[in-house]
Amino acid sequence: MPLSRRGFLTAGAAAAAAPALTSAPARALTTHPFGRYGSPARRLTPGTLYVDPYGRGDFTTVQAAVTAATGSGRTLVIAPGRYRETVAVDAGRTEMTWIGASENPRDVVIVYDNAAGTPKPGGGTHGTTGSATTTVQADGFTARWVTFANDWLRADHPETSGTQAVALKAQGDRSAFLHCRFLGHQDTLYADSMALGVLARQYYAHCYVEGDVDFVFGRATAVYEHCHFRTLNRTDLAAAPYGFVFAPSTAAAEPRGYLVTRSRVSSGAPDAFYKLARPWVPSSDPTARPMLTVRDTRLGPGIDAAAPYTDMSAAHPWQDQRFAEYRNTGPGAAVIVPENRPQLTAAQAASATRTAWLGDWTPWEEC
């Protein structure tokens, strides 16, 4: 039987001996909780702060460290653990770096369980944006070897209609996520910008993302390279589709939305029960023209090869948007109905590159 969201988090973090997940916390990692990244007694730089749930760092929570990390260029080294909290990096904390000290993203898990329909203490509900476990608004943010998760489950809250539950909302320009995991169900990874007309270039490399409904979505100019996207099985639906991997909401004036390259899409659901994408034209930007290019990527049998795209709204059919593929492989990439699978020409594909998307910013050099 597949693990539930909380079971999966427990299995992943238990290997790191996270204290909140084991009845008798192992201490195998306690001698050097920050690995090769120093310690409060041996700081890498004066601007480096250390986070550890056992109290051996400067702070026991990630948010406390972020709050203390004023100015620009600060680094957080995060020891293995399960950090149940919400975290917000505001726009003023630029050029911040988070490092998972063990260099294994399963060991450092930042998780909470708000959903869009979760009541707020002061009244009302969180909404999609407010459901995010981690929100990053600052430019120049980099995270390495960190898991961002939202473990809110529909089955636990049948009375809630707002089932969007974001693990990470990234809005800054030059945001890089390297060797990270993003775990959730609906709306897992919100790759967005601060406002309409504001460029937000984002780069995701060697990352793992899973979910069911629109679980990679938003307005950012984002490159996903060497990433693994996995669609989850569902027991609450009797028929396909179970969900959609991508839901970009690219502004009409922005020439580039999402580029997925040299990646793969797998599934825990029955064959053909997922769509590759649907366009999101939000009420805040009714002129949006969502843009998605998927190239050199393996699409597993979970993707509906005959009809990989569908509409989110009849007023904005996917055929009017900017969806294209190039040189994809796997059963989910089979061109069964050609008009349902727009393909780039070789000349067009020559311009669909990470350099074209990201310009003079070269985050892949840090991988």
mmCIF file of C-alpha atoms in Angstrom, residues 10 13 53 69 233 291 315:
data_model
loop_
_atom_site.group_PDB
_atom_site.id
_atom_site.type_symbol
_atom_site.label_atom_id
_atom_site.label_comp_id
_atom_site.label_asym_id
_atom_site.label_seq_id
_atom_site.Cartn_x
_atom_site.Cartn_y
_atom_site.Cartn_z
ATOM 1 C CA THR A 10 8.006 10.117 8.444
ATOM 2 C CA ALA A 13 12.879 12.052 7.881
ATOM 3 C CA PRO A 53 16.088 21.398 16.727
ATOM 4 C CA ALA A 69 19.184 37.313 9.385
ATOM 5 C CA ASN A 233 -2.791 8.113 -6.655
ATOM 6 C CA MET A 291 3.317 29.309 -21.581
ATOM 7 C CA ALA A 315 -13.292 30.824 -21.897
#
